Coordinates of C-alpha atoms in Angstrom, one line a residue:
X1 CA 112.4 93.0 96.6
X2 CA 112.9 91.8 100.5
X3 CA 112.4 93.8 103.2
X4 CA 116.6 94.0 104.0
X5 CA 117.4 95.3 100.5
X6 CA 115.5 98.3 100.7
X7 CA 117.5 101.5 101.0
X8 CA 118.3 102.7 104.9
X9 CA 116.1 105.4 104.7
X10 CA 113.1 103.5 103.5
X11 CA 113.4 100.6 105.8
X12 CA 114.1 103.2 108.8
X13 CA 110.7 105.6 107.3
X14 CA 108.9 102.2 107.3
X15 CA 109.4 101.1 110.9
X16 CA 109.2 104.4 112.2
X17 CA 105.4 104.6 110.9
X18 CA 104.5 101.3 112.6
X19 CA 106.1 102.5 116.0
X20 CA 105.4 106.3 115.8
X21 CA 103.2 106.5 118.5
X22 CA 101.6 104.2 121.1
X23 CA 101.4 101.1 119.0
X24 CA 99.2 98.6 120.4
X25 CA 100.4 95.1 122.0
X26 CA 100.2 93.2 118.2
X27 CA 102.1 95.8 116.6
X28 CA 104.8 95.6 119.4
X29 CA 104.8 92.1 119.3
X30 CA 105.5 92.0 115.7
X31 CA 108.2 94.7 115.4
X32 CA 109.5 92.7 118.1
X33 CA 109.3 89.1 116.2
X34 CA 110.9 91.3 113.1
X35 CA 114.2 92.5 115.1
X36 CA 114.7 88.9 116.2
X37 CA 115.0 87.5 112.2
X38 CA 118.5 89.6 111.5
X39 CA 121.1 92.1 113.0
X40 CA 120.4 94.3 110.1
X41 CA 116.8 94.6 111.2
X42 CA 117.1 94.5 115.0
X43 CA 119.3 97.8 114.5
X44 CA 116.3 99.7 112.9
X45 CA 113.5 98.2 115.3
X46 CA 115.1 98.6 118.4
X47 CA 115.5 102.4 118.7
X48 CA 111.9 102.7 117.6
X49 CA 110.5 100.1 120.1
X50 CA 112.0 101.2 123.2
X51 CA 112.2 104.9 123.0
X52 CA 109.2 105.5 124.9
X53 CA 109.2 103.2 128.2
X54 CA 105.5 103.0 129.7
X55 CA 105.8 101.6 133.4
X56 CA 101.9 100.4 134.6
X57 CA 102.1 100.6 138.1
X58 CA 99.3 98.8 139.8
X59 CA 97.3 100.8 142.7
X60 CA 97.9 98.4 145.2
X61 CA 100.4 95.7 145.1
X62 CA 103.2 93.7 147.1
X63 CA 106.0 93.9 144.6
X64 CA 107.3 94.7 141.3
X65 CA 108.9 91.9 139.8
X66 CA 109.0 93.3 136.2
X67 CA 110.5 96.7 137.2
X68 CA 113.0 95.2 139.9
X69 CA 114.2 93.1 136.9
X70 CA 114.5 95.9 134.6
X71 CA 116.7 97.8 136.8
X72 CA 118.7 94.9 137.4
X73 CA 122.1 96.2 137.0
X74 CA 123.1 92.3 135.8
X75 CA 120.0 92.5 133.5
X76 CA 120.6 92.0 130.0
X77 CA 117.7 94.3 128.5
X78 CA 119.5 95.8 125.6
X79 CA 116.3 98.3 124.8
X80 CA 117.3 100.4 127.5
X81 CA 119.9 102.1 125.7
X82 CA 117.3 103.4 123.3
X83 CA 114.7 105.0 126.1
X84 CA 114.2 108.7 125.5
X85 CA 110.8 108.9 127.3
X86 CA 109.6 107.4 130.8
X87 CA 105.5 107.5 132.1
X88 CA 104.7 106.2 135.2
X89 CA 100.9 105.6 135.2
X90 CA 98.4 103.4 137.1
X91 CA 97.7 99.7 135.9
X92 CA 93.5 100.0 135.6
X93 CA 93.6 96.8 136.4
X94 CA 95.1 95.6 140.2
X95 CA 97.6 92.9 140.2
X96 CA 96.9 89.7 141.8
X97 CA 97.0 90.0 145.7
X98 CA 98.6 87.6 148.0
X99 CA 96.4 88.5 150.6
X100 CA 96.1 91.2 153.2
X101 CA 98.6 90.3 155.6
X102 CA 101.0 90.1 152.7
X103 CA 99.9 93.6 151.7
X104 CA 100.4 95.2 155.1
X105 CA 103.5 93.4 155.8
X106 CA 105.3 95.1 152.9
X107 CA 103.3 98.1 153.4
X108 CA 102.4 98.7 149.4
X109 CA 98.8 98.5 149.6
X110 CA 96.5 101.5 150.0
X111 CA 93.2 102.9 151.0
X112 CA 90.2 104.3 148.8
X113 CA 88.3 107.8 149.3
X114 CA 85.7 107.6 146.6
X115 CA 87.7 107.3 143.4
X116 CA 90.9 108.8 144.8
X117 CA 93.3 105.8 145.8
X118 CA 95.9 107.2 148.6
X119 CA 98.9 104.4 148.7
X120 CA 100.8 104.2 151.8
X121 CA 104.0 106.7 152.3
X122 CA 106.4 103.1 151.8
X123 CA 104.7 102.2 148.5
X124 CA 105.4 105.8 147.4
X125 CA 108.9 105.9 148.7
X126 CA 109.6 102.5 147.2
X127 CA 108.2 103.2 143.7
X128 CA 110.9 106.6 144.0
X129 CA 113.6 104.1 144.6
X130 CA 113.3 101.8 141.6
X131 CA 112.6 105.0 139.0
X132 CA 115.7 106.7 140.5
X133 CA 117.7 103.4 140.1
X134 CA 116.3 103.2 136.2
X135 CA 117.2 107.0 135.8
X136 CA 120.9 106.1 137.0
X137 CA 121.1 103.7 134.5
X138 CA 120.2 106.1 131.4
X139 CA 122.3 108.6 133.2
X140 CA 124.1 108.9 130.2
X141 CA 121.8 109.3 127.5
X142 CA 119.4 112.1 126.5
X143 CA 115.9 112.3 128.4
X144 CA 113.0 114.1 126.4
X145 CA 110.1 113.5 128.6
X146 CA 109.3 112.5 132.1
X147 CA 105.6 111.8 133.2
X148 CA 104.4 110.9 136.7
X149 CA 101.0 110.3 136.5
X150 CA 100.6 107.8 139.5
X151 CA 98.7 108.2 142.5
X152 CA 102.2 107.5 144.5
X153 CA 103.7 110.9 145.2
X154 CA 106.9 111.8 143.5
X155 CA 109.6 113.0 145.7
X156 CA 112.3 116.2 145.5
X157 CA 115.2 113.6 145.2
X158 CA 113.9 111.7 142.2
X159 CA 113.4 115.3 140.6
X160 CA 116.5 116.1 141.3
X161 CA 118.0 113.2 139.5
X162 CA 115.6 113.7 136.5
X163 CA 117.5 117.7 137.0
X164 CA 121.0 116.7 136.9
X165 CA 120.2 114.5 133.7
X166 CA 118.7 117.6 132.0
X167 CA 121.7 119.6 132.9
X168 CA 123.8 117.7 130.7
X169 CA 121.2 116.5 127.5
X170 CA 118.1 118.9 128.3
X171 CA 114.5 118.0 128.6
X172 CA 111.2 119.0 126.9
X173 CA 108.7 117.4 128.9
X174 CA 107.8 117.5 132.5
X175 CA 104.5 115.8 134.1
X176 CA 103.9 115.7 138.1
X177 CA 100.2 114.6 139.2
X178 CA 101.2 113.8 142.7
X179 CA 103.8 115.5 145.2
X180 CA 105.1 114.5 148.5
X181 CA 103.9 117.1 150.8
X182 CA 106.8 117.0 153.3
X183 CA 109.0 117.5 149.7
X184 CA 107.4 120.9 149.1
X185 CA 110.7 122.8 148.8
X186 CA 113.4 122.3 146.3
X187 CA 116.2 124.0 145.3
X188 CA 116.5 125.7 142.0
X189 CA 114.7 123.3 139.6
X190 CA 116.0 124.3 136.5
X191 CA 115.6 122.0 133.8
X192 CA 117.1 123.5 130.3
X193 CA 114.9 122.9 127.4
X194 CA 111.5 122.4 128.8
X195 CA 108.7 123.1 126.5
X196 CA 106.2 121.5 128.4
X197 CA 105.1 121.7 131.8
X198 CA 102.5 119.7 133.8
X199 CA 101.5 119.8 137.8
X200 CA 98.5 119.3 139.1
X201 CA 99.7 118.8 143.2
X202 CA 99.4 122.1 145.2
X203 CA 101.8 120.5 147.4
X204 CA 104.7 121.8 145.2
X205 CA 105.8 124.9 146.5
X206 CA 104.6 128.3 145.1
X207 CA 108.6 129.5 144.9
X208 CA 109.3 126.0 143.3
X209 CA 106.7 126.6 140.3
X210 CA 107.7 130.2 140.0
X211 CA 111.0 129.1 139.2
X212 CA 110.4 126.6 137.0
X213 CA 108.1 128.8 135.1
X214 CA 110.6 131.7 135.2
X215 CA 113.5 129.7 133.9
X216 CA 111.9 128.3 131.5
X217 CA 110.2 131.4 130.2
X218 CA 111.8 131.6 126.6
X219 CA 111.1 127.4 125.5
X220 CA 108.1 126.8 127.4
X221 CA 105.1 126.4 125.5
X222 CA 102.9 124.2 127.0
X223 CA 101.9 124.7 130.6
X224 CA 99.3 122.7 132.9
X225 CA 98.1 123.9 136.3
X226 CA 96.0 122.4 138.8
X227 CA 94.9 120.5 142.1
X228 CA 93.1 117.5 140.7
X229 CA 92.9 115.3 144.1
X230 CA 91.3 118.1 145.8
X231 CA 89.3 119.1 143.4
X232 CA 87.7 115.4 142.9
X233 CA 87.7 114.8 146.9
X234 CA 85.4 118.0 147.2
X235 CA 83.4 117.0 144.3
X236 CA 82.8 113.8 145.9
X237 CA 82.2 115.0 148.9
X238 CA 79.9 117.5 148.0
X239 CA 81.5 120.3 150.0
X240 CA 84.4 122.7 148.8
X241 CA 86.7 122.1 151.6
X242 CA 89.8 122.9 149.3
X243 CA 88.1 126.0 148.0
X244 CA 89.8 128.8 149.8
X245 CA 93.3 126.8 149.5
X246 CA 93.1 126.5 145.5
X247 CA 91.8 130.3 145.3
X248 CA 94.6 131.1 147.5
X249 CA 97.1 129.2 145.5
X250 CA 96.3 130.4 142.5
X251 CA 96.7 134.2 143.6
X252 CA 100.0 134.0 145.4
X253 CA 101.5 132.1 142.0
X254 CA 99.9 135.3 140.0
X255 CA 101.4 137.4 142.4
X256 CA 104.9 135.7 142.1
X257 CA 104.9 135.8 138.6
X258 CA 103.8 139.7 138.2
X259 CA 107.4 141.1 138.2
X260 CA 108.1 144.5 140.4
X261 CA 107.9 147.6 138.2
X262 CA 111.8 147.7 138.0
X263 CA 111.7 144.5 135.7
X264 CA 113.2 144.5 132.3
X265 CA 109.7 143.6 131.0
X266 CA 107.1 146.3 129.6
X267 CA 104.6 143.5 128.6
X268 CA 103.5 139.7 129.5
X269 CA 106.6 137.4 129.1
X270 CA 105.0 134.3 128.9
X271 CA 104.4 133.0 125.4
X272 CA 102.4 130.1 125.7
X273 CA 100.3 127.7 123.1
X274 CA 98.4 125.7 125.4
X275 CA 97.2 126.3 128.7
X276 CA 95.3 124.1 131.1
X277 CA 94.0 124.8 134.1
X278 CA 92.3 122.4 136.9
X279 CA 90.4 123.4 140.2
X280 CA 92.2 127.2 140.2
X281 CA 90.5 130.5 139.9
X282 CA 91.1 131.6 136.4
X283 CA 89.8 135.5 136.9
X284 CA 93.3 135.4 139.2
X285 CA 95.2 133.9 135.9
X286 CA 93.7 136.3 133.3
X287 CA 93.3 139.9 135.5
X288 CA 94.0 142.5 133.5
X289 CA 97.1 143.1 136.6
X290 CA 98.5 139.4 135.3
X291 CA 101.2 140.7 133.5
X292 CA 103.1 137.6 132.8
X293 CA 100.7 135.8 130.7
X294 CA 100.2 136.7 126.6
X295 CA 96.5 135.5 126.1
X296 CA 97.2 136.4 122.5
X297 CA 99.3 133.8 122.2
X298 CA 97.2 131.0 123.2
X299 CA 95.9 128.5 120.4
X300 CA 94.8 125.9 123.1
X301 CA 92.4 126.5 126.3
X302 CA 91.6 123.9 128.9
X303 CA 89.3 124.9 131.7
X304 CA 88.3 121.9 134.3
X305 CA 86.1 122.4 137.2
X306 CA 87.5 126.3 137.7
X307 CA 86.6 128.4 140.0
X308 CA 85.8 132.3 138.8
X309 CA 84.8 130.8 135.4
X310 CA 81.8 132.9 134.6
X311 CA 83.4 136.2 135.6
X312 CA 86.5 134.5 133.5
X313 CA 84.7 134.3 130.4
X314 CA 83.0 137.8 130.4
X315 CA 86.4 139.2 130.7
X316 CA 87.8 136.9 127.6
X317 CA 85.1 137.7 125.5
X318 CA 85.5 141.3 125.2
X319 CA 88.4 143.2 125.6
X320 CA 88.5 147.2 125.5
X321 CA 90.3 149.8 123.4
X322 CA 92.3 152.8 124.6
X323 CA 88.7 154.7 124.8
X324 CA 87.3 152.4 127.5
X325 CA 84.8 150.8 124.4
X326 CA 84.2 146.7 124.1
X327 CA 86.1 145.2 121.1
X328 CA 86.1 141.7 119.9
X329 CA 87.9 139.5 121.6
X330 CA 91.5 139.1 120.1
X331 CA 91.9 135.3 121.5
X332 CA 93.1 133.1 118.4
X333 CA 91.9 129.9 120.1
X334 CA 91.9 126.6 117.6
X335 CA 91.3 124.4 120.8
X336 CA 88.5 124.8 123.5
X337 CA 87.6 122.5 126.5
X338 CA 85.4 123.2 129.5
X339 CA 84.1 121.2 132.3
X340 CA 81.7 123.0 134.8
X341 CA 80.0 121.3 137.3
X342 CA 77.9 124.3 138.4
X343 CA 76.2 125.2 135.5
X344 CA 72.8 127.0 135.3
X345 CA 71.2 129.2 133.0
X346 CA 73.4 132.5 133.4
X347 CA 76.1 130.6 133.1
X348 CA 75.3 129.1 130.2
X349 CA 74.5 132.4 128.7
X350 CA 77.9 133.5 129.6
X351 CA 79.6 130.5 127.7
X352 CA 77.3 131.0 124.4
X353 CA 78.7 135.0 124.5
X354 CA 82.1 134.0 125.0
X355 CA 82.4 131.0 122.1
X356 CA 80.2 133.7 119.8
X357 CA 83.0 136.5 120.1
X358 CA 86.1 134.1 119.0
X359 CA 86.6 132.6 115.9
X360 CA 88.3 130.1 114.4
X361 CA 87.8 126.8 116.7
X362 CA 88.6 123.8 115.2
X363 CA 88.1 121.5 118.3
X364 CA 85.3 122.2 120.8
X365 CA 84.6 119.8 124.0
X366 CA 82.0 121.5 126.6
X367 CA 80.8 119.1 129.6
X368 CA 78.1 121.0 131.8
X369 CA 76.3 119.5 134.8
X370 CA 73.6 120.4 137.0
X371 CA 72.5 122.0 133.4
X372 CA 69.2 123.7 133.0
X373 CA 67.2 122.1 130.1
X374 CA 67.6 124.1 127.1
X375 CA 66.4 124.6 123.3
X376 CA 68.1 122.4 121.1
X377 CA 68.6 125.5 118.5
X378 CA 70.2 127.7 121.3
X379 CA 73.8 126.6 119.9
X380 CA 73.1 128.2 116.5
X381 CA 75.2 131.4 117.5
X382 CA 77.8 129.3 118.6
X383 CA 77.9 127.0 115.6
X384 CA 77.3 129.7 113.1
X385 CA 80.9 131.1 113.9
X386 CA 82.6 128.2 113.8
X387 CA 80.6 125.6 112.0
X388 CA 82.9 125.6 109.0
X389 CA 86.2 125.3 110.7
X390 CA 85.1 122.8 113.4
X391 CA 86.7 118.9 112.9
X392 CA 85.8 118.2 116.4
X393 CA 82.7 118.9 118.8
X394 CA 81.7 117.2 121.9
X395 CA 78.5 119.0 123.8
X396 CA 77.2 117.1 126.7
X397 CA 74.9 118.2 129.5
X398 CA 73.6 116.7 132.5
X399 CA 71.5 117.1 135.3
X400 CA 73.6 115.8 138.1
X401 CA 76.0 112.9 139.3
X402 CA 75.8 109.6 137.5
X403 CA 74.8 107.9 140.6
X404 CA 71.5 109.7 140.0
X405 CA 70.8 108.1 137.2
X406 CA 66.4 108.4 138.0
X407 CA 64.4 109.8 135.5
X408 CA 63.9 113.5 136.7
X409 CA 68.0 113.5 137.9
X410 CA 69.4 111.6 134.5
X411 CA 71.3 113.1 131.8
X412 CA 69.6 115.7 129.6
X413 CA 68.7 114.1 126.0
X414 CA 68.1 116.3 123.1
X415 CA 66.3 115.4 120.4
X416 CA 67.3 114.9 117.0
X417 CA 66.5 118.5 116.5
X418 CA 70.0 119.2 118.3
X419 CA 71.8 116.9 115.7
X420 CA 70.1 118.7 112.7
X421 CA 71.1 121.5 114.2
X422 CA 74.8 120.4 114.1
X423 CA 74.4 119.0 110.7
X424 CA 73.6 122.2 109.3
X425 CA 76.3 123.9 110.3
X426 CA 79.2 121.4 110.7
X427 CA 79.3 119.8 107.5
X428 CA 83.1 119.1 107.6
X429 CA 83.0 117.6 111.7
X430 CA 85.4 114.5 111.7
X431 CA 84.2 113.9 115.2
X432 CA 81.0 114.2 117.0
X433 CA 80.1 113.8 121.3
X434 CA 76.6 114.4 122.0
X435 CA 74.0 113.0 124.1
X436 CA 70.6 112.1 122.0
X437 CA 66.6 111.3 123.4
X438 CA 67.1 107.4 123.0
X439 CA 63.5 107.5 122.2
X440 CA 64.0 108.7 119.2
X441 CA 65.5 105.4 118.1
X442 CA 62.9 103.0 119.9
X443 CA 61.1 101.0 117.6
X444 CA 58.6 99.3 120.3
X445 CA 57.8 100.0 123.7
X446 CA 55.2 102.4 125.8
X447 CA 57.0 105.3 124.8
X448 CA 57.5 104.7 121.5
X449 CA 57.3 107.9 119.0
X450 CA 56.2 107.8 115.7
X451 CA 58.7 106.4 113.3
X452 CA 59.1 109.8 111.6
X453 CA 61.3 110.7 114.3
X454 CA 63.9 107.6 113.4
X455 CA 63.6 109.0 109.9
X456 CA 63.9 112.5 110.9
X457 CA 67.6 111.3 113.3
X458 CA 68.7 109.4 110.2
X459 CA 68.0 112.7 107.5
X460 CA 69.8 114.7 110.0
X461 CA 72.9 112.8 110.3
X462 CA 73.4 112.0 106.4
X463 CA 75.0 115.8 106.1
X464 CA 77.7 114.8 108.1
X465 CA 80.0 113.3 105.1
X466 CA 83.4 113.2 106.5
X467 CA 82.4 111.9 110.0
X468 CA 84.7 109.4 111.3
X469 CA 83.9 109.2 115.0
X470 CA 80.5 109.1 116.5
X471 CA 80.1 109.2 120.5
X472 CA 76.3 108.9 122.2
X473 CA 77.4 109.9 125.4
X474 CA 74.3 108.9 127.3
X475 CA 72.6 105.6 127.4
X476 CA 68.8 104.8 127.8
X477 CA 66.9 104.8 131.3
X478 CA 66.8 101.2 132.2
X479 CA 67.0 99.5 135.2
X480 CA 70.3 97.7 135.2
X481 CA 69.4 95.0 137.9
X482 CA 65.9 93.9 135.9
X483 CA 67.9 93.0 132.5
X484 CA 67.6 89.8 131.4
X485 CA 70.2 89.6 129.1
X486 CA 74.2 90.2 129.5
X487 CA 75.3 93.8 129.2
X488 CA 77.3 92.6 126.0
X489 CA 74.2 91.7 124.0
X490 CA 72.5 94.7 125.4
X491 CA 75.3 97.3 124.1
X492 CA 75.7 95.4 121.0
X493 CA 71.7 95.6 120.2
X494 CA 71.9 99.5 121.1
X495 CA 74.8 99.7 118.9
X496 CA 73.4 98.2 115.5
X497 CA 69.8 99.6 116.2
X498 CA 71.5 103.0 116.0
X499 CA 74.0 102.1 113.3
X500 CA 70.7 100.7 110.8
X501 CA 68.8 104.2 111.4
X502 CA 71.5 106.1 111.0
X503 CA 73.1 104.4 108.1
X504 CA 70.8 102.3 106.4
X505 CA 67.6 102.7 104.3
X506 CA 64.3 101.4 104.7
X507 CA 65.4 98.0 104.0
X508 CA 68.3 97.7 106.2
X509 CA 70.9 98.4 103.8
X510 CA 73.7 101.0 103.7
X511 CA 72.4 104.3 102.0
X512 CA 74.5 105.6 99.6
X513 CA 73.4 109.0 100.6
X514 CA 74.7 108.2 104.1
X515 CA 78.3 109.3 105.5
X516 CA 80.7 106.5 103.9
X517 CA 83.6 107.4 106.6
X518 CA 82.3 106.4 109.7
X519 CA 84.6 104.3 111.4
X520 CA 83.9 104.5 115.4
X521 CA 80.6 104.2 117.0
X522 CA 81.0 105.0 121.1
X523 CA 78.1 104.8 123.8
X524 CA 78.7 106.2 126.9
X525 CA 81.4 108.5 128.3
X526 CA 84.6 108.3 130.9
X527 CA 84.9 108.9 134.2
X528 CA 87.7 109.7 136.3
X529 CA 87.6 106.2 137.6
X530 CA 87.5 105.0 133.9
X531 CA 91.2 106.8 133.4
X532 CA 93.0 106.7 137.2
X533 CA 91.4 103.5 139.0
X534 CA 89.9 101.1 136.9
X535 CA 87.1 98.4 138.2
X536 CA 89.9 96.4 140.3
X537 CA 89.2 94.8 143.7
X538 CA 88.2 98.0 145.1
X539 CA 84.2 98.3 146.3
X540 CA 82.2 100.3 143.4
X541 CA 78.9 101.9 144.6
X542 CA 75.9 101.0 142.6
X543 CA 78.4 98.9 140.3
X544 CA 75.6 96.9 137.9
X545 CA 74.8 101.2 137.0
X546 CA 78.4 101.9 136.6
X547 CA 79.0 99.1 134.0
X548 CA 76.0 99.7 132.1
X549 CA 77.1 103.4 131.8
X550 CA 80.7 102.8 130.8
X551 CA 82.2 103.9 127.6
X552 CA 81.9 101.1 124.8
X553 CA 84.0 101.6 121.7
X554 CA 82.7 99.8 118.8
X555 CA 84.4 99.4 115.0
X556 CA 82.0 99.8 112.1
X557 CA 82.3 97.0 109.4
X558 CA 80.5 95.9 106.9
X559 CA 78.9 93.0 107.1
X560 CA 77.5 90.7 104.0
X561 CA 76.0 88.2 106.2
X562 CA 72.5 87.1 105.3
X563 CA 69.9 86.3 102.7
X564 CA 71.3 88.8 100.4
X565 CA 74.8 88.9 100.7
X566 CA 76.0 91.4 97.5
X567 CA 74.0 94.3 99.6
X568 CA 76.3 94.7 102.6
X569 CA 74.9 96.3 106.3
X570 CA 76.7 97.7 109.1
X571 CA 77.6 96.0 112.2
X572 CA 79.3 97.6 115.1
X573 CA 82.0 95.4 116.7
X574 CA 83.1 96.1 119.8
X575 CA 86.6 96.5 120.4
X576 CA 87.3 98.5 124.2
X577 CA 85.1 99.1 127.2
X578 CA 86.4 101.9 129.9
X579 CA 89.0 103.3 127.7
X580 CA 90.4 104.3 124.0
X581 CA 93.8 103.1 123.8
X582 CA 93.3 100.6 121.0
X583 CA 91.5 102.8 118.9
X584 CA 93.7 105.3 119.1
X585 CA 96.6 103.0 118.5
X586 CA 95.3 102.1 115.5
X587 CA 95.0 105.4 113.8
X588 CA 91.6 105.9 115.2
X589 CA 90.1 109.6 115.9
X590 CA 89.2 109.3 119.6
X591 CA 89.6 113.4 120.7
X592 CA 86.2 112.9 121.3
X593 CA 86.5 110.0 123.5
X594 CA 89.1 112.0 126.2
X595 CA 86.5 114.3 128.1
X596 CA 85.5 112.9 131.0
X597 CA 83.1 113.5 134.0
X598 CA 84.4 113.3 137.4
X599 CA 81.8 111.1 139.1

């Protein structure tokens, strides 16, 4: 039976299955080639292939020829009519430059403050103009999602045009990571049907943000509030210049959302499923006087570099009944993610108490910086509560920033006992991200442990029968400048040695008792630079160290090469460096790869 002879619903289902998410480049090319075969297949492929438009804009550019071609009114791009989602994201590899004089003349250059790219004002206005031209061409069709994730700021004129489209067709998702400070005030930004709102810029006036939340309280299910660029700047400069501003912004917002006593609501009126806070004061959001947010409706909570965390966790861990006696937390979270750079033993104890007070977590991601060295079994209280339900787990602690990679300041590396504790309590894990002591994997050298350590590490890993993705988030201590081999060979050696210890028996052959579902192995962890700036033409301090510690993703395959080809051996094949897009597009489990450090 040929493809075109299939029933229409089956044919459409097959094409939707291939292009359901952000499919990889090869798949997109295959779909594009398929659309060229006949008009029937083209009618099925185009609506699925072009419904989500991702515009990757360089951080520094002279011209955007591809974008200008796209918005050309005389163009013949047929896929434009099927676009329902637009994302404007940074291109992590810089476009080829024509020289400093050309960049200066067009005004599309930018400056770099640490990992923060600050585009010229003219670049932002130029990009907004092109986006508005595109939006005007899409005015007659429904725009389901609009996401602005670029360092160039978004202007009120662009948002007003989105609002005009939404008034006719509605919109479900809006994300604004950078906002023009001069455009702080808007006139009633109402977007009918809005379900997901993300704003990571404090330049957006509190009154406008209040309107966006109030006018969509009955449809809003996901809310992300934060000040990511301010947090990153404070982190890199080792100060708290934006601390007071972030506190005041959260306080003013909460006060504006807590309606007066004469309002029609006698209970919290905003019932979110997911809440994400970046850099704001959590206590001000969840304090008892905050009557706008129903915490019991939350199933997902993400807290990144937030203020007041220690007190907030204590408030969330326990509630009080009418007599004032403490009760177990009523939170019904399934997803909890936390990144905290000012960790200490007291904060760690509060975090353990909080996680032990809630039940039913499916995904747990914790990154702690400046953490004290802990005992491998101190996670027992948390894992005893959530072990059976957990499917994804990341627990990573380090003593300082990545550029402090010296023995006394490096990432804290727990021994195989931590893995043993996790495997004992969490037999159903599908994804795992942890730090390990690489000396447990070392076979030679002055610091090599007894061979029983390697055996115990492999034995601790074997109960995780369902594990598909493993991320060892730290790297062994070496001096990258003194390495004789290329980085690719060194990391490949690390990955394959690790696979042999975890999956093979003493004869380096796949062990029947080892997990058979492991498909992805990743070494290292992501930073803000990996996600937002890449490694383009900007100068990176200590580049050798940065390249050595970058995330590397390997596909685990079975190799039949060698003397005994009937007995397969595990082999790690490098697929990506510094990101996880291909792994995700090919259906891989990449949740544990997403948590990132600021630096």
